[in-house]
Short mmCIF file of C-alpha atoms in Angstrom, two decimals:
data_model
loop_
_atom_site.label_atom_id
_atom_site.label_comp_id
_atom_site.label_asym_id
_atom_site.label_seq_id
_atom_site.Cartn_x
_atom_site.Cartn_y
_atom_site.Cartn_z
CA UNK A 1393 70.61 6.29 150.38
CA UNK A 1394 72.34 5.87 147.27
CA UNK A 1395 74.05 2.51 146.18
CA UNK A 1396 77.54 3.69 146.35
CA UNK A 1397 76.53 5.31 150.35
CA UNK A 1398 75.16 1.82 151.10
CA UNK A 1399 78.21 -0.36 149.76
CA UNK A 1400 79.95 2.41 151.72
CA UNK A 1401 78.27 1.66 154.63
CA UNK A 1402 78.24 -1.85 154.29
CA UNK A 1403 81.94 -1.35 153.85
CA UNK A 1404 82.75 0.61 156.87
CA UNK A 1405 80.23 -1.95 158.73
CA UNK A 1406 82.79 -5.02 157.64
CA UNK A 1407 85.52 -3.58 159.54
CA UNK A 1408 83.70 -2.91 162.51
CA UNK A 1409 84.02 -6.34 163.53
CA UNK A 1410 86.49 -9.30 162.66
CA UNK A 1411 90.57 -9.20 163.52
CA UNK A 1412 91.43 -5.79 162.34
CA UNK A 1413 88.67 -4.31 164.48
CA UNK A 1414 88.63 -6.74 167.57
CA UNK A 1415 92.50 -7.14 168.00
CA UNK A 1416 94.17 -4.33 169.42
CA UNK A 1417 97.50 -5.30 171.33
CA UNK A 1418 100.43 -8.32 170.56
CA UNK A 1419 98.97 -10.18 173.01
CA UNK A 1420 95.82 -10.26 170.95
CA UNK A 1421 97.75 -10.84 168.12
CA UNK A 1422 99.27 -13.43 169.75
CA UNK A 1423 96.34 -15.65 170.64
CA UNK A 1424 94.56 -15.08 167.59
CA UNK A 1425 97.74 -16.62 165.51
CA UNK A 1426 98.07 -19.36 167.84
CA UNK A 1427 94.47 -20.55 167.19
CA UNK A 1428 94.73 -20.09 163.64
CA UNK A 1429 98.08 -22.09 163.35
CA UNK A 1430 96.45 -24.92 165.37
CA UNK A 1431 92.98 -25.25 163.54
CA UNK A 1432 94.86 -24.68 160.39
CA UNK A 1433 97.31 -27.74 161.40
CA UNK A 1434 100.40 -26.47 160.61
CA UNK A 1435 104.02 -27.87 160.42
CA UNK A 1436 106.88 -26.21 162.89
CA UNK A 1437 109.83 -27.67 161.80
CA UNK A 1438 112.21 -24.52 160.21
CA UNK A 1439 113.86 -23.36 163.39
CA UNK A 1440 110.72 -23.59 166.40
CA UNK A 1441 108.90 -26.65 168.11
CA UNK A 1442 105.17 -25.55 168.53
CA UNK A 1443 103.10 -23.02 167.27
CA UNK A 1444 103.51 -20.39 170.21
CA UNK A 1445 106.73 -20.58 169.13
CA UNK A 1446 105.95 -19.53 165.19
CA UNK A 1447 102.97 -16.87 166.08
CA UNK A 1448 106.02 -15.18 168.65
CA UNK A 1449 108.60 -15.63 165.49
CA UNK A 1450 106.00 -14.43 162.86
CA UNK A 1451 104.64 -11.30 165.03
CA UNK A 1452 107.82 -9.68 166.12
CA UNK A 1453 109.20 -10.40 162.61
CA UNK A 1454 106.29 -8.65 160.66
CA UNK A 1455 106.48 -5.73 163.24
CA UNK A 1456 110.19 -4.97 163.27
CA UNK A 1457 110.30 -6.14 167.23
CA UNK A 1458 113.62 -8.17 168.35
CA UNK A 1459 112.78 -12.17 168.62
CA UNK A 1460 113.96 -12.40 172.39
CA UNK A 1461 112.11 -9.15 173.92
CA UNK A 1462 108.42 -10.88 173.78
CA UNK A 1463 107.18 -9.76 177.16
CA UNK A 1464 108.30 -5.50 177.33
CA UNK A 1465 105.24 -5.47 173.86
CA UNK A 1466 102.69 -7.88 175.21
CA UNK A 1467 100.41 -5.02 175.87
CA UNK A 1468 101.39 -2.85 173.24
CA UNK A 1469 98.67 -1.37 170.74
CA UNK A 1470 99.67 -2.28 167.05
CA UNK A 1471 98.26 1.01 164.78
CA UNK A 1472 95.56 -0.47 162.00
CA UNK A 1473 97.95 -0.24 159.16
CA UNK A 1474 100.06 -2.86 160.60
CA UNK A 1475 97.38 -4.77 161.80
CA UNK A 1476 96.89 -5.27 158.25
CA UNK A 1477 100.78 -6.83 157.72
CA UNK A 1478 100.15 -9.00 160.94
CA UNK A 1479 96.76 -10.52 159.13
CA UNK A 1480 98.05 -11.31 155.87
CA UNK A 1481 101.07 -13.15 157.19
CA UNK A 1482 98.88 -14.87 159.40
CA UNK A 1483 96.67 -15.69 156.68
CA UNK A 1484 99.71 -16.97 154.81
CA UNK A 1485 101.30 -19.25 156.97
CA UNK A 1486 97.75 -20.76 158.19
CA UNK A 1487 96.10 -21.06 154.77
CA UNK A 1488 99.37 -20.88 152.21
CA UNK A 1489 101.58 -22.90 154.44
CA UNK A 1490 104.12 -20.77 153.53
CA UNK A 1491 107.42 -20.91 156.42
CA UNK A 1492 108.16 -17.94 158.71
CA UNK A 1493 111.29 -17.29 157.21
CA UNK A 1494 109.81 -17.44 153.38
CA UNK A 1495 107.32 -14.12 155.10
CA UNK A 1496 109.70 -12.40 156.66
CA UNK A 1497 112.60 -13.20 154.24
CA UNK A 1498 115.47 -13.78 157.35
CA UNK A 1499 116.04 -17.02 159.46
CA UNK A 1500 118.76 -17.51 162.24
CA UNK A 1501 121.10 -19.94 163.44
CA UNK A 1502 121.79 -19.00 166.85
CA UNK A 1503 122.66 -15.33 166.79
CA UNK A 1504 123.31 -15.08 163.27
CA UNK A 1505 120.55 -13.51 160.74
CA UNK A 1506 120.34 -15.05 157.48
CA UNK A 1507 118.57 -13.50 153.93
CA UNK A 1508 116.79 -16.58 152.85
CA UNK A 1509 113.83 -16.74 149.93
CA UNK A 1510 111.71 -19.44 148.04
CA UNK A 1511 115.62 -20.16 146.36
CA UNK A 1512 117.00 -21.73 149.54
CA UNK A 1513 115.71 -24.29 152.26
CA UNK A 1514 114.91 -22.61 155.29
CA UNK A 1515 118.84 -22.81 157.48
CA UNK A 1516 118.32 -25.24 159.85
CA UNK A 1517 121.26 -27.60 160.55
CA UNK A 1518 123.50 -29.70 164.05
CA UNK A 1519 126.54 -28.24 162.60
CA UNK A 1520 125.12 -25.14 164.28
CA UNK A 1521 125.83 -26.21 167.20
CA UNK A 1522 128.76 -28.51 166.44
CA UNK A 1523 130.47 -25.39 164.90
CA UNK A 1524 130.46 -23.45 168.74
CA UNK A 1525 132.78 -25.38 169.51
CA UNK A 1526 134.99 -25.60 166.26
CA UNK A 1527 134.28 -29.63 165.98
CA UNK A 1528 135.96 -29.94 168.92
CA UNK A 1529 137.80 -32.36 170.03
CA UNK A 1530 137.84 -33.88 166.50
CA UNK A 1531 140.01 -30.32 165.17
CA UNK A 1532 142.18 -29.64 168.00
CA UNK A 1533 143.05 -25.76 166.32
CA UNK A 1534 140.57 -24.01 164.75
CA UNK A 1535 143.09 -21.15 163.80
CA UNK A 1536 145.09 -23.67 162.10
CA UNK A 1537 142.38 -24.80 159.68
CA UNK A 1538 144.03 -23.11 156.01
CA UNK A 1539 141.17 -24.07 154.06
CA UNK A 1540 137.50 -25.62 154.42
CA UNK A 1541 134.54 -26.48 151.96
CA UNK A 1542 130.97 -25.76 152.44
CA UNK A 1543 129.15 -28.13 150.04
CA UNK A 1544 125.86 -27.78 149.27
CA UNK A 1545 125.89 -24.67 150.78
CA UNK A 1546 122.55 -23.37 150.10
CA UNK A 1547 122.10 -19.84 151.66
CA UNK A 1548 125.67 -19.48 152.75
CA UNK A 1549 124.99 -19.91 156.48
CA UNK A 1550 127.28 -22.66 157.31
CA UNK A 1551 130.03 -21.24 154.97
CA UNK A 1552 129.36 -17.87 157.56
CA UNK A 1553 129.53 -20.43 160.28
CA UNK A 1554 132.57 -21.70 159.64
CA UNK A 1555 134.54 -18.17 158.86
CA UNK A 1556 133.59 -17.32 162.60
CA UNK A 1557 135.13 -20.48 163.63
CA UNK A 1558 137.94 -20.49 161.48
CA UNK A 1559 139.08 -17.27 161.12
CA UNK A 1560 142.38 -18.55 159.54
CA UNK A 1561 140.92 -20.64 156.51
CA UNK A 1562 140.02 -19.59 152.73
CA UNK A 1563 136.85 -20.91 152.74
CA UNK A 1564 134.66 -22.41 149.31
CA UNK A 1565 130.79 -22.46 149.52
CA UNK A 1566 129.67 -24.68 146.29
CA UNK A 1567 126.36 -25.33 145.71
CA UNK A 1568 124.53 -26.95 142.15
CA UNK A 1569 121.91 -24.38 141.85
CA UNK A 1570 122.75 -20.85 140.76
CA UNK A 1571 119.62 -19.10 142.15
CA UNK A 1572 121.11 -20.76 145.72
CA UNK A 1573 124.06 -18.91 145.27
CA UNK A 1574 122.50 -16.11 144.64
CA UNK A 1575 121.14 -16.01 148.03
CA UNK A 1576 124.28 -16.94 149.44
CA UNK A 1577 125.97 -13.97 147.99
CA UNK A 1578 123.92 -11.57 149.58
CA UNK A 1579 124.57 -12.93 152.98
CA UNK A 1580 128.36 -13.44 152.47
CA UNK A 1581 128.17 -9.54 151.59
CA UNK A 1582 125.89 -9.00 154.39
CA UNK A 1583 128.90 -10.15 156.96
CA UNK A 1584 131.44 -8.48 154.90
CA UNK A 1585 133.18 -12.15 154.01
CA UNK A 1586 133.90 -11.58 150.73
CA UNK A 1587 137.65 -12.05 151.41
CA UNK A 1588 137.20 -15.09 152.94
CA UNK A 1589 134.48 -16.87 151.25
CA UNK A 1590 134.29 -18.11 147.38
CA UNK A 1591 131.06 -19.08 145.75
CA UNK A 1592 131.62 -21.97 143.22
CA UNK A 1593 128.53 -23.44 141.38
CA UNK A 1594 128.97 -26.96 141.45
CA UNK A 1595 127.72 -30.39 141.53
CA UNK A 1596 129.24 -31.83 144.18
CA UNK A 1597 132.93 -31.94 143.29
CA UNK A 1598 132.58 -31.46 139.72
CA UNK A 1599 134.02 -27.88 139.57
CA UNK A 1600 136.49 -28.15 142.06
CA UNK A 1601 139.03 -30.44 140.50
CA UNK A 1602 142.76 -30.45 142.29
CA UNK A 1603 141.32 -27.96 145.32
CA UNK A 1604 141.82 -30.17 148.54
CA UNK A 1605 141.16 -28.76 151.92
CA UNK A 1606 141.76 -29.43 155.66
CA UNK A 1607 138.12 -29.30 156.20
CA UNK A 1608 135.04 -30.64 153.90
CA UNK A 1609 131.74 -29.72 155.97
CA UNK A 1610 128.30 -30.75 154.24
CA UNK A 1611 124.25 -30.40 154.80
CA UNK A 1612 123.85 -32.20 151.63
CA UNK A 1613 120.18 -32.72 150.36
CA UNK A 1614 119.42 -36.41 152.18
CA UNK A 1615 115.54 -37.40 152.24
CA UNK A 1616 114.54 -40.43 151.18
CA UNK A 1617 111.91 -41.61 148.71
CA UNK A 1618 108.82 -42.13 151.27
CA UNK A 1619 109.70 -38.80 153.35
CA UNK A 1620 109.38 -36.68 150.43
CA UNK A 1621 106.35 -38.06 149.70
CA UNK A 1622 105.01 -37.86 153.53
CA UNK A 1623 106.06 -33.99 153.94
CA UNK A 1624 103.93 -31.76 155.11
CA UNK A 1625 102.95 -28.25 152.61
CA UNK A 1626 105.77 -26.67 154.59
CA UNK A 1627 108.67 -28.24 152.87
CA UNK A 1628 107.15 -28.14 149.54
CA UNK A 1629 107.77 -24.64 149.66
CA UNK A 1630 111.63 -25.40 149.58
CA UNK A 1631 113.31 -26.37 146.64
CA UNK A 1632 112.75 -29.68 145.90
CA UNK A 1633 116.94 -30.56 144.84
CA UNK A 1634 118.47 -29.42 148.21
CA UNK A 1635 115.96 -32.04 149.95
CA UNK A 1636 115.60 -35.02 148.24
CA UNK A 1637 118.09 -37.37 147.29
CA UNK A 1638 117.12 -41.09 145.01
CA UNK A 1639 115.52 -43.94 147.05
CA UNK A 1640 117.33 -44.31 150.01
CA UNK A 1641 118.44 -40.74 150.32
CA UNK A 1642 121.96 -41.19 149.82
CA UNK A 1643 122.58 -39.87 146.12
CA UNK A 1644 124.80 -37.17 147.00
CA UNK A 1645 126.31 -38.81 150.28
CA UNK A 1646 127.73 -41.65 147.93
CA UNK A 1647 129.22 -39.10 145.50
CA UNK A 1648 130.52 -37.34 148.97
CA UNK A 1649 132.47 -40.52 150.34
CA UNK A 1650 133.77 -41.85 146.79
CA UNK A 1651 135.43 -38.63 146.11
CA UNK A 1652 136.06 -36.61 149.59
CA UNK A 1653 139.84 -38.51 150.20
CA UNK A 1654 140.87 -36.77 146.32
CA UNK A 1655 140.23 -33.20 148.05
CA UNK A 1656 141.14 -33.88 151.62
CA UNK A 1657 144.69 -32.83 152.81
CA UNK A 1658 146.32 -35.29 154.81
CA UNK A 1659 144.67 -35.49 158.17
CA UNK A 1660 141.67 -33.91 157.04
CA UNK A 1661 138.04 -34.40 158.37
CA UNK A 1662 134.80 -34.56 156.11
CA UNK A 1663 132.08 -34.03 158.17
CA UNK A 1664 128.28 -34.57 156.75
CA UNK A 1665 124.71 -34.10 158.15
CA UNK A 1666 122.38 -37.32 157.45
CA UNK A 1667 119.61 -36.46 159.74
CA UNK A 1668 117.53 -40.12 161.02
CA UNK A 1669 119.50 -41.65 157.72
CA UNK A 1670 122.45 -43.35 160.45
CA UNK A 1671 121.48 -46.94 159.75
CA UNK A 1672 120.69 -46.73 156.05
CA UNK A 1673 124.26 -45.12 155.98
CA UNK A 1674 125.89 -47.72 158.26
CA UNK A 1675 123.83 -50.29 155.82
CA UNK A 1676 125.45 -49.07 153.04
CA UNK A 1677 128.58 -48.39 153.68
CA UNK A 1678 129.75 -51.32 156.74
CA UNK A 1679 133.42 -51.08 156.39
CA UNK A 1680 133.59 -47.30 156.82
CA UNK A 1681 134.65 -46.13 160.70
CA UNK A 1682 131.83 -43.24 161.17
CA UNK A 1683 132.45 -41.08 164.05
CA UNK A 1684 128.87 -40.15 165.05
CA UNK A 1685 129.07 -36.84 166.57
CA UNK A 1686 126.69 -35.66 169.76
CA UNK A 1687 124.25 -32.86 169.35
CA UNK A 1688 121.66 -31.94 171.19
CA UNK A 1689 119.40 -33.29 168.91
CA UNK A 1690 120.55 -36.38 168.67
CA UNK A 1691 123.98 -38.59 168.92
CA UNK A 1692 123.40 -39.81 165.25
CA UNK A 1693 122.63 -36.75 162.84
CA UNK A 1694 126.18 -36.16 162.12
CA UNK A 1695 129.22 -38.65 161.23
CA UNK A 1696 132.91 -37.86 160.65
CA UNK A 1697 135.34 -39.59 158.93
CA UNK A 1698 139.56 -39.00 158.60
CA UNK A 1699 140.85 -39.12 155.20
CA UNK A 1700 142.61 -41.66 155.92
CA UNK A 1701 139.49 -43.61 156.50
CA UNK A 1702 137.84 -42.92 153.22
#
């Protein structure tokens, strides 16, 4: 035998055995990505709780299946060529750390796909939910909301969000970082919005001088200090100015409640995500009424103020 038949061989011999050989259907698939995520130790924090959860998410994703139909392709064989997608984003999210929605370039919010990339953090927000029901009781009309702003609006998905809720208001999404918006442009284009939704690039209110609006709605970048420096590889994927935010976390959110009241029309609502931040903000600011609003992830991840409160 000559060298080149016996690398050859040797070669054919290597795939005989290992994943691409020995795993045949998504239920395979399945267990083998659950393993790995669990030896490898990874994070699940970008839109599932455990790592069934993320090896479901990251199989149907890599092989074009819908998210909610796990159980009709349990015992379906996967052809070797795709095999080969399935391993290396396997490989990637156990070794690389890289999030699900970085691999397969969408994430959701409920029933609505997003476009996301390396550009924007991963769309994961209680608004979400507070948005299904328009911020009700708080707005007692969504279709007489004229105007709203999405700031910080990263991917565009609460901007989106809001346009379903609202159908009546001109809606700005305004965001600091021009790659973000980027992003956010395909997805406002991907919905067809473009009527409905302008893309600013701004730092906070910087660029939006004499616009006020019956609505301002923000998932502003809010860790503090020691989180950023606890999180795991996951997050360090994301860009590091829509998540952090000085010591305490509250950079932007003081910029947000010294200068929401100058674009708020009168009996208008700003409404801003803090995550676990409620008694640093309370800390901070004692004399300001917050209206913590109920999700189910918590009763303290969201406040709301009146302009006349600010």
């Amino acid at each position: 035998m000559t060298q080149a038949e016996h690398l050859d061989d040797e070669h054919e011999h290597e795939h005989e055995h290992g994943p691409l050989a020995e795993l045949v259907t998504v239920r395979d698939w399945l267990r083998y990505a659950v393993t790995r995520f669990n030896r490898a130790g990874i994070a699940c924090g970008h839109g599932v709780v455990d790592t069934f959860d993320e090896a479901v998410w990251l199989i149907l994703g890599t092989l074009a299946l819908p998210l909610d139909r796990l159980e009709p392709f349990l015992d379906a064989c996967i052809p070797g060529d795709e095999r080969v997608a399935l391993l290396e984003a396997i490989e990637q999210r156990a070794d690389e750390r890289i999030p699900t929605a970085y691999i397969l370039g969408e994430a959701w919010l409920g029933d609505f796909r997003f476009t996301v990339d390396s550009r924007v953090i991963v769309p994961r927000s209680f608004f979400a939910e507070l948005l299904e029901d328009g911020l009700a009781p708080w707005i007692e009309d969504a279709d007489a909301v004229g105007s709203a702003l999405d700031l910080c609006t990263g991917s565009g998905c609460l901007a989106i969000l809001m346009a379903q809720v609202f159908p009546n208001a001109a809606i700005t999404a305004a965001d600091l970082s021009a790659d973000a918006l980027e992003v956010a442009q395909q997805n406002v284009t991907d919905y067809g919005l473009e009527d409905q939704i302008t893309l600013v690039r701004s730092d906070v209110f910087s660029a939006l001088q004499g616009q006020r609006y019956d609505l301002i709605l923000s998932n502003p970048p809010y860790v503090t200090a020691a989180s950023m420096d606890a999180l795991p590889p996951e997050y360090l994927h994301e860009p590091r100015m829509a998540l952090a935010s000085g010591e305490d976390g509250l950079d932007v959110v003081r910029r947000l409640l010294a200068e929401a009241a100058d674009h708020l029309n009168p009996g208008g609502f700003l409404a801003v995500e803090v995550g676990h931040n409620r008694d640093i903000v309370e800390e901070a600011f004692p004399n300001l009424p917050f209206n913590w609003l109920s999700t189910a992830g918590g009763d303290d991840m969201v406040f709301l103020l009146r302009r006349e409160d600010l």
